[in-house]
Short mmCIF file of C-alpha atoms in Angstrom, two decimals:
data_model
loop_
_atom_site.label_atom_id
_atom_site.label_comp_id
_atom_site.label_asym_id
_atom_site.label_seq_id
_atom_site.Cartn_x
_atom_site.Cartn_y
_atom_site.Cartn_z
CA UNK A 46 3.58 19.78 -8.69
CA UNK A 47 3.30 16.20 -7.15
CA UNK A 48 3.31 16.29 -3.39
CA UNK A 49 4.42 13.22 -1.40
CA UNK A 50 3.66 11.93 2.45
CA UNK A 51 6.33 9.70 3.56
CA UNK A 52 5.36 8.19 6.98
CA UNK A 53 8.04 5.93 8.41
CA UNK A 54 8.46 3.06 10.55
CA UNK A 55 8.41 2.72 14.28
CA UNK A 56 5.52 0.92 16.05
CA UNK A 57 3.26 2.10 18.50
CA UNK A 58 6.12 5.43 18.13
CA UNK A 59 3.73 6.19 14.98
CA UNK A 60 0.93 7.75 17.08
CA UNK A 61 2.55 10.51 16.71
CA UNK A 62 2.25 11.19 12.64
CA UNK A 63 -1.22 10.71 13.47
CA UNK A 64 -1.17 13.93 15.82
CA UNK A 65 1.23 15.84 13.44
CA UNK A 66 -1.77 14.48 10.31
CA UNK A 67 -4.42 16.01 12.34
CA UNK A 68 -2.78 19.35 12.90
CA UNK A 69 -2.13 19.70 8.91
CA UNK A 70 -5.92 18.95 8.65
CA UNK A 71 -6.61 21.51 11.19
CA UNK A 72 -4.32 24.30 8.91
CA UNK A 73 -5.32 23.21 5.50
CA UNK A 74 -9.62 23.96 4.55
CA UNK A 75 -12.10 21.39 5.79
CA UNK A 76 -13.27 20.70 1.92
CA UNK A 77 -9.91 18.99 1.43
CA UNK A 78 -10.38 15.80 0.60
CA UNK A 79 -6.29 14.27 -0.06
CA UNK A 80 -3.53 17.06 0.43
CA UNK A 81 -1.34 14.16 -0.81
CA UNK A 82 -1.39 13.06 -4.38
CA UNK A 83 0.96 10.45 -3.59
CA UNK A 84 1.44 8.26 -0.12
CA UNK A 85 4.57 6.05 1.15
CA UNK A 86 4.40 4.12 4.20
CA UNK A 87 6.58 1.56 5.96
CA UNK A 88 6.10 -0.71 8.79
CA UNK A 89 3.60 1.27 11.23
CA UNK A 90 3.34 3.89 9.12
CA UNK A 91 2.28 2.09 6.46
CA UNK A 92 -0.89 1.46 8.50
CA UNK A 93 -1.32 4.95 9.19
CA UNK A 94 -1.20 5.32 5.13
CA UNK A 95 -3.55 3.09 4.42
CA UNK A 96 -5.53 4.26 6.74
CA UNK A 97 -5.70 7.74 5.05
CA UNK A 98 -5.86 6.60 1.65
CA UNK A 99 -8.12 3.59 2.01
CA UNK A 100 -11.16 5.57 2.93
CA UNK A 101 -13.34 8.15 1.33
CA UNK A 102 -14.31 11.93 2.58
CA UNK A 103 -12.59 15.03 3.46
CA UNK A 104 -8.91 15.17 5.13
CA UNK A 105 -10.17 15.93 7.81
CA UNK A 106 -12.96 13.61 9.04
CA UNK A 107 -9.89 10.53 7.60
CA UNK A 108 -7.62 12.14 9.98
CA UNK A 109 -9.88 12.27 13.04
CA UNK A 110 -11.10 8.72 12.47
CA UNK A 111 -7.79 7.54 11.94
CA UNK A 112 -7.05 9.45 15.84
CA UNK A 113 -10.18 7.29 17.03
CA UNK A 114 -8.35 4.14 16.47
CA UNK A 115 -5.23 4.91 17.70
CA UNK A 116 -6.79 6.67 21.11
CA UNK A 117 -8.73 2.94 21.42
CA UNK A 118 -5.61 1.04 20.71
CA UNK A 119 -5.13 -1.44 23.38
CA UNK A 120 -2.14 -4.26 22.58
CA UNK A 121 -4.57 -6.77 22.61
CA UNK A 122 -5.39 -5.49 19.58
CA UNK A 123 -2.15 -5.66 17.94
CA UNK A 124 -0.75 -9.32 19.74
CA UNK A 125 -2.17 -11.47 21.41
CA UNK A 126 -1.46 -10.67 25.14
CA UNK A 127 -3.63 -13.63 26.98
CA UNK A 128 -1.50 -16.55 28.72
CA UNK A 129 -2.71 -19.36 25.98
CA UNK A 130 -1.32 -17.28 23.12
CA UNK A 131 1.78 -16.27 24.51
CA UNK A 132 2.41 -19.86 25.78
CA UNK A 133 1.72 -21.25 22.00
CA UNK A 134 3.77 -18.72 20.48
CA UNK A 135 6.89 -19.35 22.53
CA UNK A 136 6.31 -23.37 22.27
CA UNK A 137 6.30 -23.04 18.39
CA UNK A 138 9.67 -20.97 18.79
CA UNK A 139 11.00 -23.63 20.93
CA UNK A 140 9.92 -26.36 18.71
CA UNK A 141 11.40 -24.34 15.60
CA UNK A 142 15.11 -25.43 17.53
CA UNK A 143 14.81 -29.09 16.50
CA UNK A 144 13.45 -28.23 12.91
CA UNK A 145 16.64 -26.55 11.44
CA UNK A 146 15.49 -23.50 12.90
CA UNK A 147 12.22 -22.40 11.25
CA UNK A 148 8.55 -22.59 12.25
CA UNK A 149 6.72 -25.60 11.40
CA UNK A 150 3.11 -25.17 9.56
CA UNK A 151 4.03 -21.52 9.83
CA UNK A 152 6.74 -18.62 10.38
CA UNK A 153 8.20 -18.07 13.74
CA UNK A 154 7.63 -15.33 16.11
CA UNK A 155 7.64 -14.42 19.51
CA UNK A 156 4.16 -12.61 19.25
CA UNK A 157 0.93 -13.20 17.17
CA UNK A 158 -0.23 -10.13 15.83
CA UNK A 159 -3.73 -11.78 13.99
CA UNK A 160 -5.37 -9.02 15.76
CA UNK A 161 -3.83 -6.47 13.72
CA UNK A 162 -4.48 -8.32 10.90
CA UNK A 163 -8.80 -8.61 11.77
CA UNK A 164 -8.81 -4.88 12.66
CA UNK A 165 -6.88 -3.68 9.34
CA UNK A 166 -9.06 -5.86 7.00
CA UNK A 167 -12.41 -4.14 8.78
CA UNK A 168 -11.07 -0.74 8.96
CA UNK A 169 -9.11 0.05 5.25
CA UNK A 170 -11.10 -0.18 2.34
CA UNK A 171 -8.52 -1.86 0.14
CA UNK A 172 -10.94 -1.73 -3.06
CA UNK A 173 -11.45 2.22 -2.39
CA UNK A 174 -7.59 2.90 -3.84
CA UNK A 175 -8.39 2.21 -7.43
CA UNK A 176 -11.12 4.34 -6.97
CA UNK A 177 -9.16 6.92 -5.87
CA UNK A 178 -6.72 6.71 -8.51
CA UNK A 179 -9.40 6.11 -11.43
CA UNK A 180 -10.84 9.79 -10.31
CA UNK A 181 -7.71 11.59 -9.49
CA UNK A 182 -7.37 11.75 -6.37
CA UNK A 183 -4.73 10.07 -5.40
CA UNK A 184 -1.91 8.90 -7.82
CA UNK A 185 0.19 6.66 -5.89
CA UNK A 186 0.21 4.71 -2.84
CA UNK A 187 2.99 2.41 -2.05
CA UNK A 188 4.18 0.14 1.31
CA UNK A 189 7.50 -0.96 1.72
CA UNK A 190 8.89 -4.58 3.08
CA UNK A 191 11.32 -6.57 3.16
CA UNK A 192 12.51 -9.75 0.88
CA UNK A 193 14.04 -12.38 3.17
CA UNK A 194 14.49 -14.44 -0.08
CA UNK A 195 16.60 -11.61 -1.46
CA UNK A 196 17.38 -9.04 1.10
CA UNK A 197 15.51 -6.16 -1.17
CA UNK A 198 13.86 -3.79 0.10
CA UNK A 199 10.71 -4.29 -2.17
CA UNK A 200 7.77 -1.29 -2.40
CA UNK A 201 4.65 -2.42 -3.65
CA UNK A 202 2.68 0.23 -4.94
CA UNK A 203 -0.57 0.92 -6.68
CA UNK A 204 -0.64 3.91 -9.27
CA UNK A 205 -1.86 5.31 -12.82
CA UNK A 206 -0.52 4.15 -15.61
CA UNK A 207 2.38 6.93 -15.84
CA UNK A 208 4.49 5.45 -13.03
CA UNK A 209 6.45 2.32 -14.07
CA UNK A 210 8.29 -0.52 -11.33
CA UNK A 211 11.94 0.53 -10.68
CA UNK A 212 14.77 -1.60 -9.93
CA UNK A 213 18.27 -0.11 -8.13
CA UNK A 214 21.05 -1.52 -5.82
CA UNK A 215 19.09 -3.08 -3.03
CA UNK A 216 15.53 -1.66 -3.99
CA UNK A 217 13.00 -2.66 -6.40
CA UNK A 218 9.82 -1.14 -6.80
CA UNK A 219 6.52 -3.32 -7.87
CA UNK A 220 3.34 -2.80 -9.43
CA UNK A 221 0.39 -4.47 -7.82
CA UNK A 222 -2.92 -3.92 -6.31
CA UNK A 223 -2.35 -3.60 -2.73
CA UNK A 224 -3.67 -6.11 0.22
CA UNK A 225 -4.06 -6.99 3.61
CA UNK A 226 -1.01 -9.25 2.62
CA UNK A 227 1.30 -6.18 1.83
CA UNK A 228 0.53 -4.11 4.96
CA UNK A 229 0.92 -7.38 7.46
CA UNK A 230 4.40 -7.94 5.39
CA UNK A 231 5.52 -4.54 5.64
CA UNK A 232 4.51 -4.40 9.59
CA UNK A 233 5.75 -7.79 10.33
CA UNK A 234 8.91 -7.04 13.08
CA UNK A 235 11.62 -9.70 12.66
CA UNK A 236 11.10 -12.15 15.34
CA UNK A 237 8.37 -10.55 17.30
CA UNK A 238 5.69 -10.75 14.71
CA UNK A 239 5.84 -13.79 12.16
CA UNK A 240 6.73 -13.03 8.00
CA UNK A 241 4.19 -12.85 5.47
CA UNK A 242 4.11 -15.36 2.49
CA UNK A 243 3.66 -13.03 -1.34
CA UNK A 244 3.60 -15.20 -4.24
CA UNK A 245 6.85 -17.20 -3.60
CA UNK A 246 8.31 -15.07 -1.03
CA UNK A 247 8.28 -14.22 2.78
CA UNK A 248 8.48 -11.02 3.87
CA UNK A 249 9.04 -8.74 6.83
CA UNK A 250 9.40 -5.09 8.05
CA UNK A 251 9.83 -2.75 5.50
CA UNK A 252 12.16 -0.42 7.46
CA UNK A 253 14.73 -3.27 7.96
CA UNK A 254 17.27 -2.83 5.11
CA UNK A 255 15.69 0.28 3.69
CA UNK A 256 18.32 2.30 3.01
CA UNK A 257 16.68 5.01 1.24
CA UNK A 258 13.34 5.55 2.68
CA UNK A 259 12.68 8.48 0.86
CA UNK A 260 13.44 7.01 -2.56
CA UNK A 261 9.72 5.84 -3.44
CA UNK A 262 8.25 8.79 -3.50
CA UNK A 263 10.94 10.42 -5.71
CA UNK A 264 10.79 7.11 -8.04
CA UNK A 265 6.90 7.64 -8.43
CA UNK A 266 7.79 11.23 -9.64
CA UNK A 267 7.15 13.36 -6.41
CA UNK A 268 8.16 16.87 -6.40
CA UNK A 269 7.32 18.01 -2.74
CA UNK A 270 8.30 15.62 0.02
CA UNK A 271 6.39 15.90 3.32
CA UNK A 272 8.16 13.82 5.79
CA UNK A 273 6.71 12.36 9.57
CA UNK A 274 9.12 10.92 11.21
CA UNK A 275 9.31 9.27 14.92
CA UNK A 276 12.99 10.16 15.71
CA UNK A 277 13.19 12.05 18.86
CA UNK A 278 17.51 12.21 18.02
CA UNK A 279 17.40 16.23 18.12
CA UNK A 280 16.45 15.92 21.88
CA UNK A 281 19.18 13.16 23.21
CA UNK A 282 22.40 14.84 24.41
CA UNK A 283 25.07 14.62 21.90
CA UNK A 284 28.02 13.98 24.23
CA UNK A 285 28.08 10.23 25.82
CA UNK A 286 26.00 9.92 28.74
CA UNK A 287 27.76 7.97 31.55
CA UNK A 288 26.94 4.09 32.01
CA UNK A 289 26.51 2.54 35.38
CA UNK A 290 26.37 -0.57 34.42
CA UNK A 291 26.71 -2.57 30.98
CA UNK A 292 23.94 -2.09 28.44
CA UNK A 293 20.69 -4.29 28.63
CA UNK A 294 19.76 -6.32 26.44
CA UNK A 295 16.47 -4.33 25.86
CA UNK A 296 18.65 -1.13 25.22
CA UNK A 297 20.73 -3.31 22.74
CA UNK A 298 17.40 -4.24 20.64
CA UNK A 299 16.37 -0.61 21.34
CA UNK A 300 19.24 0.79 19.30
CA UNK A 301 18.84 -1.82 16.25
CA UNK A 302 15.23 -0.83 16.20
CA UNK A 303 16.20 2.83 16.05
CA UNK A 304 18.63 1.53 13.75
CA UNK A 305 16.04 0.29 11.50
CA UNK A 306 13.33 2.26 12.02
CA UNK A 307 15.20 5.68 12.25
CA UNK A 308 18.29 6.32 11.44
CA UNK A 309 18.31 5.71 7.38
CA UNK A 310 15.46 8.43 6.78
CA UNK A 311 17.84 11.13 9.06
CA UNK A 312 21.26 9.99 6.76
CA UNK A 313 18.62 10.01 3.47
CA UNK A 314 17.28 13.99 4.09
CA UNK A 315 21.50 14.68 4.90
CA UNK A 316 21.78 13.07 1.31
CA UNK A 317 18.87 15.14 -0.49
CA UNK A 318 19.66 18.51 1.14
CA UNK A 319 22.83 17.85 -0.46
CA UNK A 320 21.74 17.22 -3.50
CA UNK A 321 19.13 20.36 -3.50
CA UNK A 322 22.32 22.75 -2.56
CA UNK A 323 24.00 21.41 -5.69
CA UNK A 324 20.83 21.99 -7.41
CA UNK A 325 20.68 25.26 -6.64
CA UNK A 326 24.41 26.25 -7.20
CA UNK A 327 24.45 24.37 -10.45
CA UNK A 328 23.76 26.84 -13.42
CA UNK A 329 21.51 25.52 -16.22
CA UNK A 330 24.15 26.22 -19.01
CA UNK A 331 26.34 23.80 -17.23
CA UNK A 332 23.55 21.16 -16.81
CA UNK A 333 22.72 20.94 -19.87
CA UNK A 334 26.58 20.86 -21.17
CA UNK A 335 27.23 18.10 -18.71
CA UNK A 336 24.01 16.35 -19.56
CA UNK A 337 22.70 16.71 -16.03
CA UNK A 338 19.36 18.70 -16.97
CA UNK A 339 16.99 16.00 -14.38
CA UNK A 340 18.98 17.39 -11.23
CA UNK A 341 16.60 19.44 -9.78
CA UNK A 342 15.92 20.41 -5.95
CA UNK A 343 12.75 18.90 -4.26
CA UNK A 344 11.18 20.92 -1.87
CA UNK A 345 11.44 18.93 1.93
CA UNK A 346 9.26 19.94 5.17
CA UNK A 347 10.05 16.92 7.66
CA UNK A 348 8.60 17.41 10.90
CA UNK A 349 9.59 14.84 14.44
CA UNK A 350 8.96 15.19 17.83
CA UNK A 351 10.08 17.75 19.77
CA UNK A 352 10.02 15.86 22.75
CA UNK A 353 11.87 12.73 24.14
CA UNK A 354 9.53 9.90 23.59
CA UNK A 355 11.82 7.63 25.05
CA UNK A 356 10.85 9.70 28.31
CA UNK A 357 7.14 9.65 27.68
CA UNK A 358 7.60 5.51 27.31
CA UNK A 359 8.84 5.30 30.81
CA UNK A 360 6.08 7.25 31.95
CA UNK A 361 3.39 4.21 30.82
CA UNK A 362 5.61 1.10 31.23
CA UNK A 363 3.08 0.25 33.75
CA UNK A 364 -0.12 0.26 32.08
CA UNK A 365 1.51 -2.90 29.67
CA UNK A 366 -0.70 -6.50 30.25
CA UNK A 367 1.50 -7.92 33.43
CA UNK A 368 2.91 -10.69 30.74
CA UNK A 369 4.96 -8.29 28.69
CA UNK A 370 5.46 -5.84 31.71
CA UNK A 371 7.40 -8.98 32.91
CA UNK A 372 9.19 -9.51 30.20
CA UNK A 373 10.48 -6.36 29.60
CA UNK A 374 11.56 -5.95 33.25
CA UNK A 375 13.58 -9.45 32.23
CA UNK A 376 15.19 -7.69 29.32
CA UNK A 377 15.85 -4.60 31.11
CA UNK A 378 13.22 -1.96 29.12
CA UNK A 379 12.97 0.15 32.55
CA UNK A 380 14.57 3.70 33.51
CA UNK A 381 17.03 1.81 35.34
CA UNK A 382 18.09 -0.75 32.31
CA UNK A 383 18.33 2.14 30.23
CA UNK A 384 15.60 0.00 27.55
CA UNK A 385 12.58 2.36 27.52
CA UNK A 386 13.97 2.40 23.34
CA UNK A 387 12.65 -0.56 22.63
CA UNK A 388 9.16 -0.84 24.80
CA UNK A 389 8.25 2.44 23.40
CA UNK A 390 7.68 0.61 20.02
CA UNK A 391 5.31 -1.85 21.91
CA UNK A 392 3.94 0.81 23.60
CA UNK A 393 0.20 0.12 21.95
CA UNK A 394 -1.66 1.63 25.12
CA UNK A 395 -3.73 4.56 25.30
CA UNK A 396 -2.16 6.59 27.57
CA UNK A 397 0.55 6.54 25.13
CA UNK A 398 -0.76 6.96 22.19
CA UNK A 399 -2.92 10.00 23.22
CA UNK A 400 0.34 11.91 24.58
CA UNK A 401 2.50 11.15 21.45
CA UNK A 402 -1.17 12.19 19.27
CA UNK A 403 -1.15 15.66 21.14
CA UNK A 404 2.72 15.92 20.59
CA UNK A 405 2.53 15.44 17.29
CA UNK A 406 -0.67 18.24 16.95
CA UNK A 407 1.76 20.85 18.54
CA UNK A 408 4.54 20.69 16.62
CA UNK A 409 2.41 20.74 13.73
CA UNK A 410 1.00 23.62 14.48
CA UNK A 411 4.01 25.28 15.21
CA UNK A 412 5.10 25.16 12.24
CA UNK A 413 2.04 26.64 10.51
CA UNK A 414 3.93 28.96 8.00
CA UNK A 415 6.01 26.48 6.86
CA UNK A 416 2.79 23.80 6.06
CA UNK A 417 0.88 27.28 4.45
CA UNK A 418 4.13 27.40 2.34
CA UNK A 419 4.53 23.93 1.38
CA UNK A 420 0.70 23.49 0.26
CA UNK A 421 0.80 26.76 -1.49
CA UNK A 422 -1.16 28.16 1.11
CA UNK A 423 -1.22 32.64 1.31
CA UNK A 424 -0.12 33.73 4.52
CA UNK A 425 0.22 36.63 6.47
CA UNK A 426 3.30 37.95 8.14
CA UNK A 427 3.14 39.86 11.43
#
């Protein structure tokens, strides 16, 4: 039975699959070498993907150098933070005014993020996937943008021979050997990181327009979904919280990002646990009189954070380089503004990182049995 890890969107937010990825290595034996036949990422977690199945050795020693990175992360090595870049960048985005409203010599953006794309290329061994999949290891890996020609949300994944491209209302899937290209597409934020050019195309964030973020994995014949998610929703009051003032416009971009990155793969496990109930209640004699014999449940374990990380971003607003610090104080991405949303996905510090890591490595662990169950794992009841 094909097991799936879908790791979705969220920016510097996806430190946190990286703690709840080193807890499962911490439960599961240290010969592991891939729990997960088959890996789905989008936007940040696509790097986190990558990460895992673009390098050799056990689970284990992936997981923990895949923790070194993000415990080093500094923004500077996502965007450029120094005065000269930011200065270009928001000249080019100025310029792009007069000029029908797109970049000249290149695609508009409010940050350059080359030094993602220099730390990615030196870090995931992009010729290691075939490997992989040539000696069974891994079957599938895929990474999810978006078409601005089109509006699709496009997954470009690299398999065996037995999974074939897809095409469905608003989603395609295609086959291709993966690059650097793919993960900066799938990555690329609208307007605060610039698009990526594929054969004809440009492309940006996978999570924007992805409307069923768990349908790859399903497509490419999973059977047991293991989901990471950044969504902190379960801890936010459900009854309106009272407004002094009216919103920001940092907490305005902070709910499209949630938007984007967030809501779709909550309203997508609403649809499948629907879909498993009627599974389950569905006799087979009646399946197979209505035709209906490929409905079958798929087993789910989705694990976010227990924790409010929009309350752990306000704690290390101030570590951010005094440039963006400045700019989100502008926007209003402080306690006060009511933005601390949308700087916790820019939140590539540290401090940060380290808390959402350890985060992520508890509630992992606390849920132990359920991991034991869903990788077949004997366990013993008190």
């Amino acid at each position: 039975m094909s097991r799936a890890l879908v790791l979705t969107g969220g920016g510097a937010r996806a430190a946190y699959q990286v703690g709840v990825l080193k807890g499962i290595a911490t439960i599961l034996p240290r010969s592991v070498y891939n729990p997960f036949p088959i890996i789905c990422g989008t936007s940040a977690g696509a790097i986190n993907a990558l990460s895992i199945a673009g390098r050799a050795g056990p689970f284990r020693l992936r997981t923990s150098k895949l923790e070194r990175i993000w415990n080093e992360l500094t923004p500077s090595d996502v965007y450029r933070t120094d005065f000269a870049g930011v200065v270009k960048n928001t000249f080019h985005v100025l310029a792009s005014f007069v000029h029908s409203g797109y970049g000249i010599g290149k695609p508009i953006s409010l940050l350059d993020n080359s030094p993602l794309r220099k730390m990615m290329e030196n870090y995931v061994k992009f010729d290691y996937l075939e490997t992989a999949i040539k000696n069974g290891e891994l079957d599938a890996i895929a990474i999810t943008a978006m078409s601005y020609a089109s509006g699709q949300s496009v997954t470009f994944f690299q398999s065996h021979e037995q999974i074939s491209p897809w095409s469905r209302s608003r989603r395609r899937g295609e086959k291709i050997d993966l690059t650097i290209e793919h993960l900066m597409a799938s990555t690329a934020i609208p307007g605060l990181f610039p698009a990526v050019k594929i054969n004809d195309d440009y492309f940006g964030d996978g999570a924007v327009r992805q409307l069923k973020p768990i349908s790859p994995a399903l497509h490419m014949q999973a059977k047991k979904l293991l989901i990471i998610g950044v969504s902190d929703n379960a801890t936010r009051p459900q009854r309106n919280a009272k407004m002094d003032h009216s919103p920001s416009t940092a907490q305005i971009v902070g709910h499209m990002f949630n938007s984007a990155f967030i809501d779709a793969v909550e309203s997508d496990l609403e649809t499948l646990t629907s879909i498993n109930r009627l599974a389950a209640a569905l006799p087979q004699s009646l399946r197979e009189k209505n035709h209906v014999t490929d409905l079958n449940a798929v087993d789910v374990l989705s694990i976010s954070p227990t924790e409010s990380i929009d309350k752990i971003a306000q704690e290390h607003l101030h570590s951010l380089p005094r440039s963006l610090r400045l700019f989100l104080r502008l926007t209003g991405a402080t306690t006060q503004g009511g933005g601390s949303s949308a700087a916790s996905f820019l939140l590539f510090e540290p401090g940060f990182c380290q808390t959402l890591i350890d985060l992520g490595m508890r509630d992992a662990l606390a849920k132990t049995k359920e991991i034991k169950a869903f990788f077949d794992m004997p366990t013993l009841d008190n």
